[in-house]
PDB file of C-alpha atoms in Angstrom:
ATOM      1  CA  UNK A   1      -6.826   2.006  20.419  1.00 82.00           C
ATOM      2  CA  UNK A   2      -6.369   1.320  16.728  1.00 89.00           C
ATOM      3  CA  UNK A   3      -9.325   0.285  14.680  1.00 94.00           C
ATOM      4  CA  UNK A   4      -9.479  -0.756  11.333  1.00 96.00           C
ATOM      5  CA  UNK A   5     -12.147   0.115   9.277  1.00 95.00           C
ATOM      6  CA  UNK A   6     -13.475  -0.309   5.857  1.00 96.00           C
ATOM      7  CA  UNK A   7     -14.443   3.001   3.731  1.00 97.00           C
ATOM      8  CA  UNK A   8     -16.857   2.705   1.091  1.00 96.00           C
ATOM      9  CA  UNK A   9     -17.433   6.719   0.390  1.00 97.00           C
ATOM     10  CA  UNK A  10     -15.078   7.666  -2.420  1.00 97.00           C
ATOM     11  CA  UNK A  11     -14.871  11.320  -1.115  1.00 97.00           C
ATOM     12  CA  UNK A  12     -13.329  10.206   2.379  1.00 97.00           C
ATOM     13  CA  UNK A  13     -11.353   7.544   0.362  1.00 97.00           C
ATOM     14  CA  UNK A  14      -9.750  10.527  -1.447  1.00 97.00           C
ATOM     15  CA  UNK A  15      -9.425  12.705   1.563  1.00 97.00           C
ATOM     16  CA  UNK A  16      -7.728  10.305   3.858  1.00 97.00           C
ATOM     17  CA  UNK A  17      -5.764   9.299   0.870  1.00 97.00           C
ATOM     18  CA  UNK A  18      -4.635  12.929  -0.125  1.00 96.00           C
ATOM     19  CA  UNK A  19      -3.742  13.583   3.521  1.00 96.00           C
ATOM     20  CA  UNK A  20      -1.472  10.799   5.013  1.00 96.00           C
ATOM     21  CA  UNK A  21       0.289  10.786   1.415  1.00 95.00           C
ATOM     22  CA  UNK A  22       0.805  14.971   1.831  1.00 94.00           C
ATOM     23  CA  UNK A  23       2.195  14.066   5.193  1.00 94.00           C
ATOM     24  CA  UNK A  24       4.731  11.718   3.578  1.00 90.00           C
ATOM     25  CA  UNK A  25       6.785  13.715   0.907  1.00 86.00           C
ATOM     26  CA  UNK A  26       9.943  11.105   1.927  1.00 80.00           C
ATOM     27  CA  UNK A  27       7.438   8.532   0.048  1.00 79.00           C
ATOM     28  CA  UNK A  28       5.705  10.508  -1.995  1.00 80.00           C
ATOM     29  CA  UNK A  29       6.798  14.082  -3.128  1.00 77.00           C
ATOM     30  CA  UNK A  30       5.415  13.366  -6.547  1.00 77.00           C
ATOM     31  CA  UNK A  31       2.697  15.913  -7.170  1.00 86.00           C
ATOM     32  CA  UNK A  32       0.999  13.907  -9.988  1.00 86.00           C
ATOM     33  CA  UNK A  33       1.466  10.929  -8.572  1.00 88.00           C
ATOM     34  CA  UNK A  34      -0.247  12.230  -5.298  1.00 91.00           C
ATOM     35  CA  UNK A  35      -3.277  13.070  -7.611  1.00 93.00           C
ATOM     36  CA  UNK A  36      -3.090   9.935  -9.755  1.00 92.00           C
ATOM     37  CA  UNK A  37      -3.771   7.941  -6.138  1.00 95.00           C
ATOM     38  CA  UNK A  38      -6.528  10.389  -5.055  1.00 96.00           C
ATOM     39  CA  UNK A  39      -8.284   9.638  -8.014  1.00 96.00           C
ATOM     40  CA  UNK A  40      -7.518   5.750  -8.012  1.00 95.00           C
ATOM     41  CA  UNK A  41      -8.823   5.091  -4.442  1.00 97.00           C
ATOM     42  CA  UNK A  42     -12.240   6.470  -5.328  1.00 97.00           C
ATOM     43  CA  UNK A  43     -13.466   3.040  -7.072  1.00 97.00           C
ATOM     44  CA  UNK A  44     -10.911   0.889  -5.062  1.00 97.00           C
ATOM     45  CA  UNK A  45     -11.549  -1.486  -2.198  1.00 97.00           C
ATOM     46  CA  UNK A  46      -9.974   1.002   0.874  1.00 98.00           C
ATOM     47  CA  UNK A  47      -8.920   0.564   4.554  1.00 97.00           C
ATOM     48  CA  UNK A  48      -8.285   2.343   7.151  1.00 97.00           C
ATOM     49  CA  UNK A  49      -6.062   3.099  10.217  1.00 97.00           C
ATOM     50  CA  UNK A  50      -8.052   5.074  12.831  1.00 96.00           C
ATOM     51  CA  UNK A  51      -6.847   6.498  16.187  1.00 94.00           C
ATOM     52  CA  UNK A  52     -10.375   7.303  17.398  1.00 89.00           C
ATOM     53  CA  UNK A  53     -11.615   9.164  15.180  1.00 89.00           C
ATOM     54  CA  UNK A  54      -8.666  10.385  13.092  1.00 94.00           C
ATOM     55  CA  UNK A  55      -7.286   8.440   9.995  1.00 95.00           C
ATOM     56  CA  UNK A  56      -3.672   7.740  10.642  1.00 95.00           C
ATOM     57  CA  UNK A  57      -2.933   4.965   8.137  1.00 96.00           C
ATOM     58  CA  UNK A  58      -4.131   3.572   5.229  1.00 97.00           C
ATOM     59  CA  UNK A  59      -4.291   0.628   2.203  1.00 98.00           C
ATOM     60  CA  UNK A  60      -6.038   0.607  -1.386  1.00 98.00           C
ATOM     61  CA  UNK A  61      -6.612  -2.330  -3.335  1.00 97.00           C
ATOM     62  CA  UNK A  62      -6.299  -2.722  -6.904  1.00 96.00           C
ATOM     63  CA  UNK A  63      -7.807  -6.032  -8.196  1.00 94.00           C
ATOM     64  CA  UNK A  64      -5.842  -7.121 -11.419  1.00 94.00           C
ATOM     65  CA  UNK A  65      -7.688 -10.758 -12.118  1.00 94.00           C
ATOM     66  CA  UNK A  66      -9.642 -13.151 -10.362  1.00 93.00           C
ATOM     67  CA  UNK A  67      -5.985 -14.554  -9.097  1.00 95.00           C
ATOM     68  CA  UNK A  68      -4.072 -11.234  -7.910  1.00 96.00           C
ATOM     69  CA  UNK A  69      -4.892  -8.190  -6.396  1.00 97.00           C
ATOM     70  CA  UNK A  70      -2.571  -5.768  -5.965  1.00 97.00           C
ATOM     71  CA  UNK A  71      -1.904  -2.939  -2.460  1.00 97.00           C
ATOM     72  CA  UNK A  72      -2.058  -0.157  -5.207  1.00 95.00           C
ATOM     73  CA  UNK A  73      -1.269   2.167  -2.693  1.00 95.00           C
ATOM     74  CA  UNK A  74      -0.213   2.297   1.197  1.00 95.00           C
ATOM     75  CA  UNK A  75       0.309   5.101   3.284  1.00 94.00           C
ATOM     76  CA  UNK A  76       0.564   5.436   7.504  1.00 94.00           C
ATOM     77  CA  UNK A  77       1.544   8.995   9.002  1.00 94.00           C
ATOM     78  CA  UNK A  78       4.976   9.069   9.988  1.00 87.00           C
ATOM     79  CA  UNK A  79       4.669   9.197  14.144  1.00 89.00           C
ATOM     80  CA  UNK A  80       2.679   6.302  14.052  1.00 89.00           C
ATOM     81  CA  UNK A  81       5.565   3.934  12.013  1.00 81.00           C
ATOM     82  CA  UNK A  82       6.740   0.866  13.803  1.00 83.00           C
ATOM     83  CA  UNK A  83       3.221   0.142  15.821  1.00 85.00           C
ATOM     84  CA  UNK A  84       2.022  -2.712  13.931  1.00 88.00           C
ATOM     85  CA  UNK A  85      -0.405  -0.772  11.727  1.00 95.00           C
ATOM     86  CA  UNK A  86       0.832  -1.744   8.826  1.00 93.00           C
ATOM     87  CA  UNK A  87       0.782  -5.485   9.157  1.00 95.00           C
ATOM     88  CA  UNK A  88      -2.777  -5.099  10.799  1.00 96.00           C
ATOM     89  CA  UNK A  89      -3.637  -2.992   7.147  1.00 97.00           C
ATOM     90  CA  UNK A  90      -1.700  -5.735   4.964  1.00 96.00           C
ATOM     91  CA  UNK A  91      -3.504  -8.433   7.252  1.00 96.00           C
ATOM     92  CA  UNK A  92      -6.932  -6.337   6.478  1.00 97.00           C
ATOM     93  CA  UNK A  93      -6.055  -6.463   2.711  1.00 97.00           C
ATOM     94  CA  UNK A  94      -5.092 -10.313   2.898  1.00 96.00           C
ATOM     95  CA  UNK A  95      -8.962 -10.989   4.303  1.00 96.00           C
ATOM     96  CA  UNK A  96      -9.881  -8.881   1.586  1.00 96.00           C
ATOM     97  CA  UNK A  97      -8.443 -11.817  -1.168  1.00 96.00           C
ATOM     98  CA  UNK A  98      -9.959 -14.886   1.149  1.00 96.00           C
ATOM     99  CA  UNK A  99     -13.002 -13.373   1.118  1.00 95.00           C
ATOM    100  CA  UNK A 100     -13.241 -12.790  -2.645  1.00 95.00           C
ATOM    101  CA  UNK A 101     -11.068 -15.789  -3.374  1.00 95.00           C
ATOM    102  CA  UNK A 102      -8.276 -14.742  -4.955  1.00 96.00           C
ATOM    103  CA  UNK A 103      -4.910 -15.939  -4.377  1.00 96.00           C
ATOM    104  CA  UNK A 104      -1.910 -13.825  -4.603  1.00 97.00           C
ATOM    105  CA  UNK A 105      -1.207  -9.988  -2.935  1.00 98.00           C
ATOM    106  CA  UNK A 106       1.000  -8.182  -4.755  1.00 97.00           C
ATOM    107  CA  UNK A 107       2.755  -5.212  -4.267  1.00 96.00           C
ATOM    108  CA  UNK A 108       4.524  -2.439  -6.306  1.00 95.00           C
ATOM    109  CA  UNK A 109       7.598  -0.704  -4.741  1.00 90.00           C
ATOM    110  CA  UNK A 110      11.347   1.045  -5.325  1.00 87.00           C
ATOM    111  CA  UNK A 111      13.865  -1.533  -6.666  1.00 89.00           C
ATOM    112  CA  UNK A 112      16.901  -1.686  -4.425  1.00 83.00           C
ATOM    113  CA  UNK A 113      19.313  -0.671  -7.781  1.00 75.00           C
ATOM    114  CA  UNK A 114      18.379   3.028  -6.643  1.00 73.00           C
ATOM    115  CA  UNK A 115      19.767   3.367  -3.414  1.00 77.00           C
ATOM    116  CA  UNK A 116      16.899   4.992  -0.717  1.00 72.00           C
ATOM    117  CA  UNK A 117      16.747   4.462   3.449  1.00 77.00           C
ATOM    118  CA  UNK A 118      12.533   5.014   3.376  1.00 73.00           C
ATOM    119  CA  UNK A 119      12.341   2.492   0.561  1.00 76.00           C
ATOM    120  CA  UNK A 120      15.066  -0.073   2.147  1.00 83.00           C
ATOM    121  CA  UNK A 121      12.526  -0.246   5.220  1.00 87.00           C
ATOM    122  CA  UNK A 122       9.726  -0.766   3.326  1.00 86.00           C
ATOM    123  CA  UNK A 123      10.952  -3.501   1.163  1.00 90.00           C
ATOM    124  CA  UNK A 124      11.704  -5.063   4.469  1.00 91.00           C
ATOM    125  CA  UNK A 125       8.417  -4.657   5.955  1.00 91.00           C
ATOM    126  CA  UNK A 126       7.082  -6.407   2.876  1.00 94.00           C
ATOM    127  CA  UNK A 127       9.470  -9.145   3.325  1.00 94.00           C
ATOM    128  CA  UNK A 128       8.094  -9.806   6.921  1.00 95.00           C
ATOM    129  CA  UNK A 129       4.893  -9.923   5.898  1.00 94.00           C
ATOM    130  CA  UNK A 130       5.778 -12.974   3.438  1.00 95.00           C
ATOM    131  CA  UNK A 131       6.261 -11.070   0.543  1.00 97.00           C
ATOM    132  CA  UNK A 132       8.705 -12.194  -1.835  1.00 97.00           C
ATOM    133  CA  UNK A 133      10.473  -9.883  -4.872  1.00 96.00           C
ATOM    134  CA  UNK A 134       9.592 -11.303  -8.095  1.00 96.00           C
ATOM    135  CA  UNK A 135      10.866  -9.142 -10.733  1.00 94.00           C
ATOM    136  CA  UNK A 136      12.047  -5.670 -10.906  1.00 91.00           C
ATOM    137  CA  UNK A 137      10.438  -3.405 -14.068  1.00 90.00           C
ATOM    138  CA  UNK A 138      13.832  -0.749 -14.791  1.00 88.00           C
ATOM    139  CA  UNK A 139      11.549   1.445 -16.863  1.00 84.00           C
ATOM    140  CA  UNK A 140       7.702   1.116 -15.714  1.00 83.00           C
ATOM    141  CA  UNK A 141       7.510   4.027 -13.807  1.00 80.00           C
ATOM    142  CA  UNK A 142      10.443   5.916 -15.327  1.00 81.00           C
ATOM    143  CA  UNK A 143      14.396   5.320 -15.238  1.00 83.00           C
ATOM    144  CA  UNK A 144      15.134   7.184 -11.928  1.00 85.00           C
ATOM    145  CA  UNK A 145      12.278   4.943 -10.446  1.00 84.00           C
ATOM    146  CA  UNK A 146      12.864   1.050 -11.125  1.00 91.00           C
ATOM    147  CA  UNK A 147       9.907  -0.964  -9.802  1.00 91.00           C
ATOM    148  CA  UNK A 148      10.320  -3.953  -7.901  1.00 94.00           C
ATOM    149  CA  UNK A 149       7.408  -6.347  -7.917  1.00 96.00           C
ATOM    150  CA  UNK A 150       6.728  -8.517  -4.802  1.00 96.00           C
ATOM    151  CA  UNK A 151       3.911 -10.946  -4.364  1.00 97.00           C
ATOM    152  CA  UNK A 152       2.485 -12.979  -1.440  1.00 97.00           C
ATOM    153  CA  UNK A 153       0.414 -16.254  -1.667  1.00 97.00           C
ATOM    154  CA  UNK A 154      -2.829 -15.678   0.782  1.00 95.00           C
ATOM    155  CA  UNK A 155      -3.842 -18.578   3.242  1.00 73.00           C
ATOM    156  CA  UNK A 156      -7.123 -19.558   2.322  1.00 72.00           C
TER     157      UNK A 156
END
């Protein structure tokens, strides 16, 4: 059974991080962006996707204002895609912004300009979780990588 749990040590934040997205080079094959997110989790609000004891999935929040916060980061290991985890870890970071009463959940990904099948299906598993594109950034990341910017309104 899947349980999702909070993690507050910034050591097993970085561990769980630096595994599932090692696991994932179809996502991220980066090597400093890999190490940028290790480091980032560390002082972010983090969940996790556990299979009894092991870490199969997980989300990092990265609170912008008292109005946004942002999933800085996702990551679930490949053979467990498709289960529900990740709308159970988006719900998870949605009760995160009731509880601290902010408004919006945001989320960074790969603008559909540069053509990618992993990044096609996650734009669509934002979209049905009620995220909505907003604007795509050609140059924040670099050229190669446009970023799209999607953003959700939370229920209160």
């Amino acid at each position: 059974m899947i349980q999702i749990r909070k993690v507050n040590n910034a050591n097993e934040k970085s561990d769980i991080c630096n595994s599932i997205l090692r696991a994932l080079p179809d996502w991220f094959g980066i090597e400093a962006s890999i190490a940028d997110y290790v480091q980032q989790v560390k002082t972010l609000p983090f969940i996790a996707a556990y299979d009894d004891d092991a870490a199969i999935g997980f989300a990092a929040l990265k609170p912008h204002t008292k109005y946004a916060s942002e999933i800085c980061v996702m990551g679930i290991l490949s053979e467990h895609h498709r289960r529900g985890i990740g709308r159970q870890l988006v719900t998870a970071c949605e009760q995160f912004c009731r509880e601290n009463e902010i408004e919006f959940l945001t989320v960074k990904t790969l603008a559909d300009s540069r053509e990618s099948k992993n990044y096609e299906k996650t734009r669509l598993f934002y979209m049905a979780q009620g995220f909505k594109p907003i604007e795509v950034f050609p140059t924040i990341w670099d050229e190669e990588n446009p970023c799209l910017l999607m953003i959700k309104a939370v229920a209160k």
